[in-house]
Coordinates of C-alpha atoms and ligand atoms in Angstrom, one line a residue:
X1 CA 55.0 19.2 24.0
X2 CA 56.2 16.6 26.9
X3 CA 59.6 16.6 25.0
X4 CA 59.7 20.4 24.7
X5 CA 58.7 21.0 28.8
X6 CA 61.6 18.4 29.4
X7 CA 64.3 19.8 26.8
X8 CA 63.5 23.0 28.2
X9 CA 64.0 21.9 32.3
X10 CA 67.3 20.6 31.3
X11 CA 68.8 23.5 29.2
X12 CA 67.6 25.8 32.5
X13 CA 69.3 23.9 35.0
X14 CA 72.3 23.6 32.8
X15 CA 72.6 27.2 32.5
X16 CA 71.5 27.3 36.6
X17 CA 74.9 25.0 36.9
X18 CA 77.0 26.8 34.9
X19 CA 75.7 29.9 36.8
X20 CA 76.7 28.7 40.2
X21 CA 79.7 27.4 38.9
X22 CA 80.8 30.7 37.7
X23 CA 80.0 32.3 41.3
X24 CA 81.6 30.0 43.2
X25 CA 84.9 29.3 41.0
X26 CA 86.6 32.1 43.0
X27 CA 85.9 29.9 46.0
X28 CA 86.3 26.2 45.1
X29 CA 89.2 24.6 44.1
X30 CA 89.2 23.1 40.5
X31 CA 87.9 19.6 41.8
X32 CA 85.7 21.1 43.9
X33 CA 83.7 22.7 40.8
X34 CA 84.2 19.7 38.6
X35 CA 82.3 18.0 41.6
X36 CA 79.6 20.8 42.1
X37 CA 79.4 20.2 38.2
X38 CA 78.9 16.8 38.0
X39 CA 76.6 16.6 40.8
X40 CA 74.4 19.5 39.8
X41 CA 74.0 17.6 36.0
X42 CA 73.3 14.5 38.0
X43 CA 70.6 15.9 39.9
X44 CA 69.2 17.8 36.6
X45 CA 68.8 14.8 35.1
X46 CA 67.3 12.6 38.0
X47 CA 64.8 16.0 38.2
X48 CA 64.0 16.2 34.6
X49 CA 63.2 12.1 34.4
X50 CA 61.1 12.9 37.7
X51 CA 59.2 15.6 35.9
X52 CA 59.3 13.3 33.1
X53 CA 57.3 10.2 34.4
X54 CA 55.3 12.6 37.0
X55 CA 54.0 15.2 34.1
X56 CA 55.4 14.8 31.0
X57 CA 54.2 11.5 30.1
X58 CA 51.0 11.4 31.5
X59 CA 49.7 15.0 29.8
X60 CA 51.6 13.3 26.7
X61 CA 49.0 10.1 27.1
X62 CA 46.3 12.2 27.8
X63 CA 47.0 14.3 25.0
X64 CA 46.9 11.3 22.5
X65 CA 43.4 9.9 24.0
X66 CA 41.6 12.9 23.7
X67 CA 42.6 13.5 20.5
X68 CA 40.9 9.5 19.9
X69 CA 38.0 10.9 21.5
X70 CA 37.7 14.0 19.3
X71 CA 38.1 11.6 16.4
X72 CA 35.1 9.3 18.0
X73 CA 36.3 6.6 19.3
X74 CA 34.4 6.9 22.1
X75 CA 35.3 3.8 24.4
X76 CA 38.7 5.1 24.3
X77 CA 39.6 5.1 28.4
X78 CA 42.3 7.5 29.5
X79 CA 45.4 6.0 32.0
X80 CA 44.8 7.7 35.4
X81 CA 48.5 7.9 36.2
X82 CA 51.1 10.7 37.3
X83 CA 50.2 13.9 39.4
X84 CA 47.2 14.1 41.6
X85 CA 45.7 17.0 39.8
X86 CA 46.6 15.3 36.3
X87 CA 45.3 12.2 37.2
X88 CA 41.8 14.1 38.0
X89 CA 42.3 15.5 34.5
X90 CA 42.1 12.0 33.2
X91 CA 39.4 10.7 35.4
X92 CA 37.0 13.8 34.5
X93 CA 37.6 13.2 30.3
X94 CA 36.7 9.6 31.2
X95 CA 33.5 10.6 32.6
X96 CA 32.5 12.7 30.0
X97 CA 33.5 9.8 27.2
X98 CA 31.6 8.0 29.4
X99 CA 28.5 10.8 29.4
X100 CA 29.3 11.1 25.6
X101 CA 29.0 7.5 25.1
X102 CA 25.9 6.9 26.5
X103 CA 24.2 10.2 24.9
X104 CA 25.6 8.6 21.6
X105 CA 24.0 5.3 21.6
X106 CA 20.5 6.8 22.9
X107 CA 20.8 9.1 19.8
X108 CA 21.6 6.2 18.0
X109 CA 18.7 4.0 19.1
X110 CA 16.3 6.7 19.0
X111 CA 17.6 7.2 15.2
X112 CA 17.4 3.6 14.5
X113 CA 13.4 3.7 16.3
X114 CA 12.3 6.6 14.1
X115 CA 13.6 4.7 10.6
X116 CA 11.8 1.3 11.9
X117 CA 8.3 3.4 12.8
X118 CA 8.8 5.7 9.2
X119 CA 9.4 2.0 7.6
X120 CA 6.7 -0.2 9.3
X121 CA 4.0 3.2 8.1
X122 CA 1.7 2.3 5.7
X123 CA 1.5 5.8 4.4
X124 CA 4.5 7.4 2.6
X125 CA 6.7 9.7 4.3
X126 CA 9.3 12.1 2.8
X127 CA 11.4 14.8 4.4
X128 CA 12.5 18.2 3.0
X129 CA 15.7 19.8 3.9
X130 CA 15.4 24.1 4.3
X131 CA 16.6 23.6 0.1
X132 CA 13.6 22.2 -1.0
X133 CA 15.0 18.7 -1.5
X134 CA 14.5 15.7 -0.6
X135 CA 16.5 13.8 2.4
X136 CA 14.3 11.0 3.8
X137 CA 11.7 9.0 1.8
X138 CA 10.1 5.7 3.2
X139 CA 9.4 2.5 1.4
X140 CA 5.8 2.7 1.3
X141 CA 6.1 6.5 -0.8
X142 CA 8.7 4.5 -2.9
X143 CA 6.1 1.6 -3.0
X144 CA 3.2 3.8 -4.0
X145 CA 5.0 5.9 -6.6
X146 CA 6.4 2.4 -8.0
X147 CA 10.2 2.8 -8.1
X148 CA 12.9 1.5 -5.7
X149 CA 14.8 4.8 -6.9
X150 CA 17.1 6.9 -4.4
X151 CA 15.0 10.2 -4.2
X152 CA 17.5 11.5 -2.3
X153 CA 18.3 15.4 -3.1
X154 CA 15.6 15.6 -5.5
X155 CA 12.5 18.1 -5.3
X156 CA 9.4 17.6 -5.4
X157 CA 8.1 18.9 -9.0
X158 CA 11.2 16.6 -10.1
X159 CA 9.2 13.2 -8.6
X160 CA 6.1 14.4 -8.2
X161 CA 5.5 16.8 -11.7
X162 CA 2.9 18.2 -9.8
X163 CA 3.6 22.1 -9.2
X164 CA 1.1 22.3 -6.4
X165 CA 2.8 20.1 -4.0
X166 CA 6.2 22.4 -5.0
X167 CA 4.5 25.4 -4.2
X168 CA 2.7 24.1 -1.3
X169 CA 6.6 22.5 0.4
X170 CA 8.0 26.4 -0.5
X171 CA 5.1 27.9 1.5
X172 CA 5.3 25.6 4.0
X173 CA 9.6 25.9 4.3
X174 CA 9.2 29.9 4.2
X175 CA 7.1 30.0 7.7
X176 CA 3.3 28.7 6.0
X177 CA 0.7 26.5 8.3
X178 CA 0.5 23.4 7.5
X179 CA -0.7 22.6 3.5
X180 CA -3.4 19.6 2.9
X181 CA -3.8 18.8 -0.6
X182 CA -4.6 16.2 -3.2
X183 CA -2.5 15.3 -6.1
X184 CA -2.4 12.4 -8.8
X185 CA 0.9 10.9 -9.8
X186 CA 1.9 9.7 -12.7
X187 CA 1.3 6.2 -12.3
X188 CA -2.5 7.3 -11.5
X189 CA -2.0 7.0 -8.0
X190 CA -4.5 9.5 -5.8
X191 CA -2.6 11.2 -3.0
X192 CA -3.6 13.3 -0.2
X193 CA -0.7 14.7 0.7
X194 CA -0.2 16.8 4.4
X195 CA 2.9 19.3 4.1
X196 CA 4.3 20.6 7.6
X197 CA 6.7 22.5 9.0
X198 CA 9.6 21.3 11.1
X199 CA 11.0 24.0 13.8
X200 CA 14.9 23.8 14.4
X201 CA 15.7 24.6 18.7
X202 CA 15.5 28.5 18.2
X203 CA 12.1 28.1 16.9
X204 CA 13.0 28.6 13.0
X205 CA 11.5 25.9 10.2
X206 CA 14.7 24.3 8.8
X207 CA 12.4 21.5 7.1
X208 CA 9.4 19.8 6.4
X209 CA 7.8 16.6 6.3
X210 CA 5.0 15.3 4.1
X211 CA 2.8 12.5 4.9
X212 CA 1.1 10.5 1.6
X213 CA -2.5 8.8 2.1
X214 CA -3.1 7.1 -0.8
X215 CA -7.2 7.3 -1.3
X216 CA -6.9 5.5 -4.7
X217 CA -9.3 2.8 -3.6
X218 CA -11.1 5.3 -1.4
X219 CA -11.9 7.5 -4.4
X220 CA -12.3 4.7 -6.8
X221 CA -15.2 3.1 -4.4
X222 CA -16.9 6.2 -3.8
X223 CA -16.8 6.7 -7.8
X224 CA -18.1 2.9 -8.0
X225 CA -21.2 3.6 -5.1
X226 CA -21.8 7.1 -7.2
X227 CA -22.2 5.4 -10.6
X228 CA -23.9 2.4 -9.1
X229 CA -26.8 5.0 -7.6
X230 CA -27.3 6.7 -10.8
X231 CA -27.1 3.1 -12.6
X232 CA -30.1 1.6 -10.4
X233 CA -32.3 4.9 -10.1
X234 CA -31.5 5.0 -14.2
X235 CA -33.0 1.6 -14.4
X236 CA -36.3 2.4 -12.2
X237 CA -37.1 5.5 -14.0
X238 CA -37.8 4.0 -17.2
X239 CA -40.3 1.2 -15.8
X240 CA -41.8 3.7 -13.8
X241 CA -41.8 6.4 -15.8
X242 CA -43.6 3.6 -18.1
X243 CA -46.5 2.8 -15.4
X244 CA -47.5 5.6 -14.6
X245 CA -47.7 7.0 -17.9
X246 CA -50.8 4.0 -18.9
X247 CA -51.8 4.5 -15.3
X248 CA -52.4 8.2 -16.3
X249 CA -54.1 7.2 -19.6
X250 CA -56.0 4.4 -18.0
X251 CA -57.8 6.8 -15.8
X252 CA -58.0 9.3 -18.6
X253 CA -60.3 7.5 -20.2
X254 CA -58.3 4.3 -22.0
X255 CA -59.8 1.9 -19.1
X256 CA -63.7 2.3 -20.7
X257 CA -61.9 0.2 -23.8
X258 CA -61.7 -3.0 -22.4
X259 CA -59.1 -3.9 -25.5
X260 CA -56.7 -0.9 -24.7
X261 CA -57.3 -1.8 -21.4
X262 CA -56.2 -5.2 -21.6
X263 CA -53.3 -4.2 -23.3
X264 CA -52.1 -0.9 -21.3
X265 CA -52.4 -3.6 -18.3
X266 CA -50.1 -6.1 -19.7
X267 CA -47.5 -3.5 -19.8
X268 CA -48.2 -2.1 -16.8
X269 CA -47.7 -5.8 -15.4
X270 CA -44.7 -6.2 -17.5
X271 CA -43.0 -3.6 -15.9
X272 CA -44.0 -4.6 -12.6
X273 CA -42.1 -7.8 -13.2
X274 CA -39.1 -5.9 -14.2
X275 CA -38.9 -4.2 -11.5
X276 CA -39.4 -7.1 -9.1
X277 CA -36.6 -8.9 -11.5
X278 CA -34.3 -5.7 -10.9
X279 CA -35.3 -5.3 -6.5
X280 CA -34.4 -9.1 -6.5
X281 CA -31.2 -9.5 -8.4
X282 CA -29.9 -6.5 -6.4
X283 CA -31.0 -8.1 -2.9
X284 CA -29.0 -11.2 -4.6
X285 CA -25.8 -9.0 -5.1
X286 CA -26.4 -7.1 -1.6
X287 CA -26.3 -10.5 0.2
X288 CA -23.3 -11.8 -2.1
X289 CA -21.5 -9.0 -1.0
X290 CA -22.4 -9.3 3.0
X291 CA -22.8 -12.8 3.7
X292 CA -19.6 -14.9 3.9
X293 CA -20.0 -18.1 1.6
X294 CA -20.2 -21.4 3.4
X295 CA -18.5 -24.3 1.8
X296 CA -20.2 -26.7 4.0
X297 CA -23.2 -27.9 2.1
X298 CA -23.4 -31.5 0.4
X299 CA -24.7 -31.3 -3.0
X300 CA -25.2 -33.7 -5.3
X301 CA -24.0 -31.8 -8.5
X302 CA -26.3 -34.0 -11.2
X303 CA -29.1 -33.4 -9.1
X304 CA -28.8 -29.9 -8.4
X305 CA -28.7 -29.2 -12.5
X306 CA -31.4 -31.4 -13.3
X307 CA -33.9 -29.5 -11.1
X308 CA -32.1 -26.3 -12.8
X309 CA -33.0 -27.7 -16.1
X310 CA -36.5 -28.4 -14.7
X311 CA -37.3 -25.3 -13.3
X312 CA -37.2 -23.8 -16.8
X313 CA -38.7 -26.7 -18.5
X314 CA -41.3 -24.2 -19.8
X315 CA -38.9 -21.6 -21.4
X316 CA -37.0 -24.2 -22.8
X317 CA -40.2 -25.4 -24.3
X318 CA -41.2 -22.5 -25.7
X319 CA -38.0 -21.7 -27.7
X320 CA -37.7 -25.5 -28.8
X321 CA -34.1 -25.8 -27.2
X322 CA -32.6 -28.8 -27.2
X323 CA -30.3 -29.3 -23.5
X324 CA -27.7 -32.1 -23.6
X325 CA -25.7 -32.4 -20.0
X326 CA -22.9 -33.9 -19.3
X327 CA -22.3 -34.1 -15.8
X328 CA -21.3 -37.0 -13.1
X329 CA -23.4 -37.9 -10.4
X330 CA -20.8 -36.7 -8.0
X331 CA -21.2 -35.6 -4.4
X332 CA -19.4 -32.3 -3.6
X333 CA -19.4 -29.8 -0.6
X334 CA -19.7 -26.2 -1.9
X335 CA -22.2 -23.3 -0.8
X336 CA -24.7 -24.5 -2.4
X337 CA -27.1 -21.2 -2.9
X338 CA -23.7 -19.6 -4.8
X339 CA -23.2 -22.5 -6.7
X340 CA -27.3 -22.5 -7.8
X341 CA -27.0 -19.0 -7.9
X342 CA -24.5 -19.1 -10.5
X343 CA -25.3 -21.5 -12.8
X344 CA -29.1 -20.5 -12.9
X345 CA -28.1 -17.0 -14.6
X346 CA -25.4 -19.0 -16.7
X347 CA -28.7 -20.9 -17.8
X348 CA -31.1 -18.3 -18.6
X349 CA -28.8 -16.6 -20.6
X350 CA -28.4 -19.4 -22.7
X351 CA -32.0 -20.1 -22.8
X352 CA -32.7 -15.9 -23.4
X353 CA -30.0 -15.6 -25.7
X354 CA -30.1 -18.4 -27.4
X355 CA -31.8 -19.0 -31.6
X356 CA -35.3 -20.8 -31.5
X357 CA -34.6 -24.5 -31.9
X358 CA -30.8 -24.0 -30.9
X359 CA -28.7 -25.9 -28.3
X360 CA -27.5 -25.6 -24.5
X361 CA -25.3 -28.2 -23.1
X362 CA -24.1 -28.4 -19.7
X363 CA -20.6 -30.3 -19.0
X364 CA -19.5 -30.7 -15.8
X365 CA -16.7 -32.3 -14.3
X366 CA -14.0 -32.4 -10.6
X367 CA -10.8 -32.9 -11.2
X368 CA -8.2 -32.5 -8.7
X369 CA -9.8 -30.6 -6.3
X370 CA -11.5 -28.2 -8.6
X371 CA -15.0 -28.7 -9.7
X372 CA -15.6 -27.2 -13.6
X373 CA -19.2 -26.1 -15.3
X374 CA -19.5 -25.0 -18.5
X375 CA -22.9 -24.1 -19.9
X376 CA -22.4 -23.8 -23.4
X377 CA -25.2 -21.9 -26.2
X378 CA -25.7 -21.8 -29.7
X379 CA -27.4 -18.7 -29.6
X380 CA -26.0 -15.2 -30.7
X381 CA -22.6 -14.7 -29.5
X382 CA -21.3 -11.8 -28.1
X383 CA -18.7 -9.6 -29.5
X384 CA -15.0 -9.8 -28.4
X385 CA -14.8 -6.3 -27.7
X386 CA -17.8 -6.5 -25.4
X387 CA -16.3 -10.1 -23.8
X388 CA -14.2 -7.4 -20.8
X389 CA -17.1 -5.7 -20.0
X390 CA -20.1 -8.3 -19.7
X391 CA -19.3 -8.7 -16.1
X392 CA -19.9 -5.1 -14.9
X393 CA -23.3 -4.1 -13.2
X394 CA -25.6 -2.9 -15.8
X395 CA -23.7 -3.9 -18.8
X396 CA -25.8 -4.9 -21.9
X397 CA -24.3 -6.2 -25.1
X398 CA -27.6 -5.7 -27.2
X399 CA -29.6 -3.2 -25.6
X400 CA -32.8 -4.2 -27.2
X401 CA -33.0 -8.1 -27.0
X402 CA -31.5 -7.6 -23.7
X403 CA -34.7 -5.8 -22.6
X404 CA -37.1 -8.1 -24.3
X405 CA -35.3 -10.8 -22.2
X406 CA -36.4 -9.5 -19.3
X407 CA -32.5 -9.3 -18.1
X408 CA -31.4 -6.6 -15.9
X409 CA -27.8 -6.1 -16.8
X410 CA -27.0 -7.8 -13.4
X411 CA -26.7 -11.7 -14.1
X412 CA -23.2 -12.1 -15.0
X413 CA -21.9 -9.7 -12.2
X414 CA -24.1 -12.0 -9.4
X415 CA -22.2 -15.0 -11.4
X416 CA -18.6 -13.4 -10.8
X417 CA -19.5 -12.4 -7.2
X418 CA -21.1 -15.4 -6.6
X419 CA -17.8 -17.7 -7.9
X420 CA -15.2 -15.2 -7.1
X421 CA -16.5 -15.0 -3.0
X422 CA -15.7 -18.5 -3.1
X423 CA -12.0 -18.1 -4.6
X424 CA -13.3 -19.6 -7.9
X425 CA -12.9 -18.2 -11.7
X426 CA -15.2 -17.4 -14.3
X427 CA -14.6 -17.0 -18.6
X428 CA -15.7 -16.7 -21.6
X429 CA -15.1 -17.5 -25.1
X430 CA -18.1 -16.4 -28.1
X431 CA -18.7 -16.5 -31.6
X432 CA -20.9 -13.9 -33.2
X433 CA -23.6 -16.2 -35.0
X434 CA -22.2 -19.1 -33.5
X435 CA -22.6 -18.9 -29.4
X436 CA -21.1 -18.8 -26.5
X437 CA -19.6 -21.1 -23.7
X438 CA -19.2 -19.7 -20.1
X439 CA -17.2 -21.9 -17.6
X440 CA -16.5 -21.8 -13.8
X441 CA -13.8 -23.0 -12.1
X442 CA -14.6 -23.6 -8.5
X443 CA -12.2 -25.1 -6.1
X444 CA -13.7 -27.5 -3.7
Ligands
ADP1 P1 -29.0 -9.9 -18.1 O1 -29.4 -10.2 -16.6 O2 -29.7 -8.7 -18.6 O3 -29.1 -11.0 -19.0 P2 -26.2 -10.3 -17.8 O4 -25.3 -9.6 -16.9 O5 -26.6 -11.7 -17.5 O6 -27.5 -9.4 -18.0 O7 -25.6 -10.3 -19.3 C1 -25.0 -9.1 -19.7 C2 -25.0 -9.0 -21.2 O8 -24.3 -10.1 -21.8 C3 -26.4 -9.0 -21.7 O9 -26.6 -7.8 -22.3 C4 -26.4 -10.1 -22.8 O10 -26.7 -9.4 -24.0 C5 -25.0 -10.6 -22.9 N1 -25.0 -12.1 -22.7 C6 -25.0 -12.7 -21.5 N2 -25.0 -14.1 -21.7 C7 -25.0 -14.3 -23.1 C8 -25.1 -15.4 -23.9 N3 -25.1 -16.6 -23.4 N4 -25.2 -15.2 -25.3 C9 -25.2 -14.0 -25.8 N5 -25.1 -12.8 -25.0 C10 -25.1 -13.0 -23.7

């Protein structure tokens, strides 16, 4: 263009000189014109390189910056030179790549804000564009659906397979209120999932955003607390039921034999004692589950199991068991009610489930840091496809010698609690026929 604007000044004052020329050639002698001539394409050229430097070149480096700054090179600076007016051309395009740049860089940081927030959220976060599909997701959604996949431009049914959350990211893109529902993915994951619109500047949804709460745990706790209710008021009914049903005979007449009497009371008593067994194991699990353990105590681990072994002398008697044990007179600092706790219902279950005349050893030795019991029967044994499930509230293997035990179903599950609060293991291994030996591993 600056080469055109400068072609085109010299052709018109060429023509201008050969203009005059023509008019005055009646006038001026020969040397005269070739003078005029010379002098008028002298001052066309001085003119032209004039206009040159003053407009020309100047509109031609404007030209070329602004063309950088379309392209976005945005700290591109135009050269404030030539013309007055020109020059205030360049100044103002400086100020707005100026204005531009700064606009940019807050659009940019606020961009960059917005990915850290949707990033550092611990629920998952995925944004619809107006086609349905997918154009943001954040880690945690890729974290609770399992897969470090691009979900990028997919839709929902397509991650998802849950129709309802399709449906409910149509309503919401075609002008619906915002959609609350829950949905379980594949991986068994329990969402809640909160669809809502996003308006464009004129007011129109152009997209949406859904926000994941992941009430896995929530769900799976309430199922826990629910099955745990009807667990316990299961086990009260039947002793209950049980008193007063020889209460109600009693009165009826039963308690003018003092024989029947006798006997009705005995159970009555029986299942007094059950219940009292049942109240206190549960207090023990309540304040396993509230207190934090103290590792503070000093216990002197031979000690602590021979006054085990002694407070049971009498079932032991009974059931002609023979107990070996096998442990060091070693001094170690543990919570000692968790430790006693444990190993007292590792005990009676080998003393209730053992064979009359049969054998309970106790072995029990520290090594590097770790202090490990095993309390080891040879009474019945337990099945290996009940071994998973011993440890879960309520659990009995055999209902019926479980009962005439006494247990409760809660024994082994204080024992986890009781190890496991104190970052500790507990297994099994068991032989139908043969017995069973449970150990702890308790580091000290
Ligand atoms: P309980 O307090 O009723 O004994 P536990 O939680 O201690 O309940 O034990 C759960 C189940 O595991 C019981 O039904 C019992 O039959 C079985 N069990 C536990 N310890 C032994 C063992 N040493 N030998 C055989 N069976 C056992």
């Amino acid at each position: 263009m600056a080469l055109r604007l400068h072609s085109r000044l010299i052709v018109w004052s060429l023509l201008l000189i050969v203009l005059i020329t023509f008019l005055l050639s009646s006038f001026l002698s020969a040397s005269q014109l070739v003078l005029v001539v010379v002098i008028g394409v002298l001052l066309t050229f001085v003119f032209s390189y004039g206009v040159h430097v003053v407009i020309s070149r100047p509109l031609h480096e404007i030209s070329v910056a602004s063309r950088k700054l379309a392209a976005g090179n945005l700290d591109q600076r135009l050269p404030i030179t030539g013309d007055e007016e020109i020059a205030a051309v360049g100044t103002s395009l400086n100020t707005m790549a100026q204005a531009l740049s700064t606009r940019m860089q807050a659009l940019s940081d606020g961009k960059q804000q917005l990915e850290l927030i949707l990033e550092a959220m611990g629920q998952g976060v995925m944004v619809l564009g107006s086609s349905g599909r997918i154009t943001l997701t954040n880690t945690s959604l890729r974290k609770i659906l399992g897969t470090d996949r691009d979900l990028t431009g997919k839709t929902p049914l397509e991650v998802f397979r849950r129709p309802e959350l399709e449906n409910a990211v149509r309503a919401v893109l075609a002008g619906a209120p915002v959609q609350t529902l829950e949905i379980t993915t594949g991986n068994n994951r329990i969402l809640q999932a909160n669809v809502s619109p996003v308006t464009n500047a004129a007011g129109a949804v152009d997209s949406a955003v859904v926000v994941f709460h992941d009430l896995t745990e929530i769900r799976r706790a309430e199922r826990m607390r629910r099955d745990f209710v009807a667990n316990v008021s299961h086990e009260f009914k039947t002793p209950l039921t049980s008193i007063r049903g020889y209460t109600e005979t009693l009165l009826s007449g039963a308690k003018d034999d003092p024989a029947i009497a006798v006997d009705f009371l005995n159970t009555i008593q029986r299942n007094a004692q059950h219940l009292e067994t049942l109240v206190v194991d549960l207090l023990t699990l309540a304040r396993l589950e509230t207190e934090v353990p103290s590792s503070k105590d000093p216990i002197n681990l031979r000690s602590m199991i021979d006054e085990l072994v002694a407070s049971r002398e009498n079932a032991i008697h009974e059931r002609d068991l023979h107990v070996t044990l096998d442990c060091p007179q070693r001094q170690i600092q543990t919570d000692r009610s968790r430790l006693y706790t444990a190993l007292s219902n590792l005990f009676d279950n080998a003393i209730n489930y053992n064979k009359p005349g049969g054998e309970i050893r106790v072995s029990a030795e520290v090594q590097n840091g770790t202090l490990s019991v095993a309390v080891i029967d040879t009474g019945y044994g337990i099945p290996s496809d009940e071994l998973p499930r011993i440890f879960e509230r309520f659990y009995r293997v055999d209902k019926a010698r479980t009962r005439d035990s006494g247990g409760t179903g809660l024994g082994l599950s204080i024992v986890k609690h009781a190890i496991e609060s104190q970052g500790g293991t507990i297994g099994v291994s068991s032989r139908i026929g043969s017995g069973s030996t449970f150990t702890i591993r308790l580091p000290l």
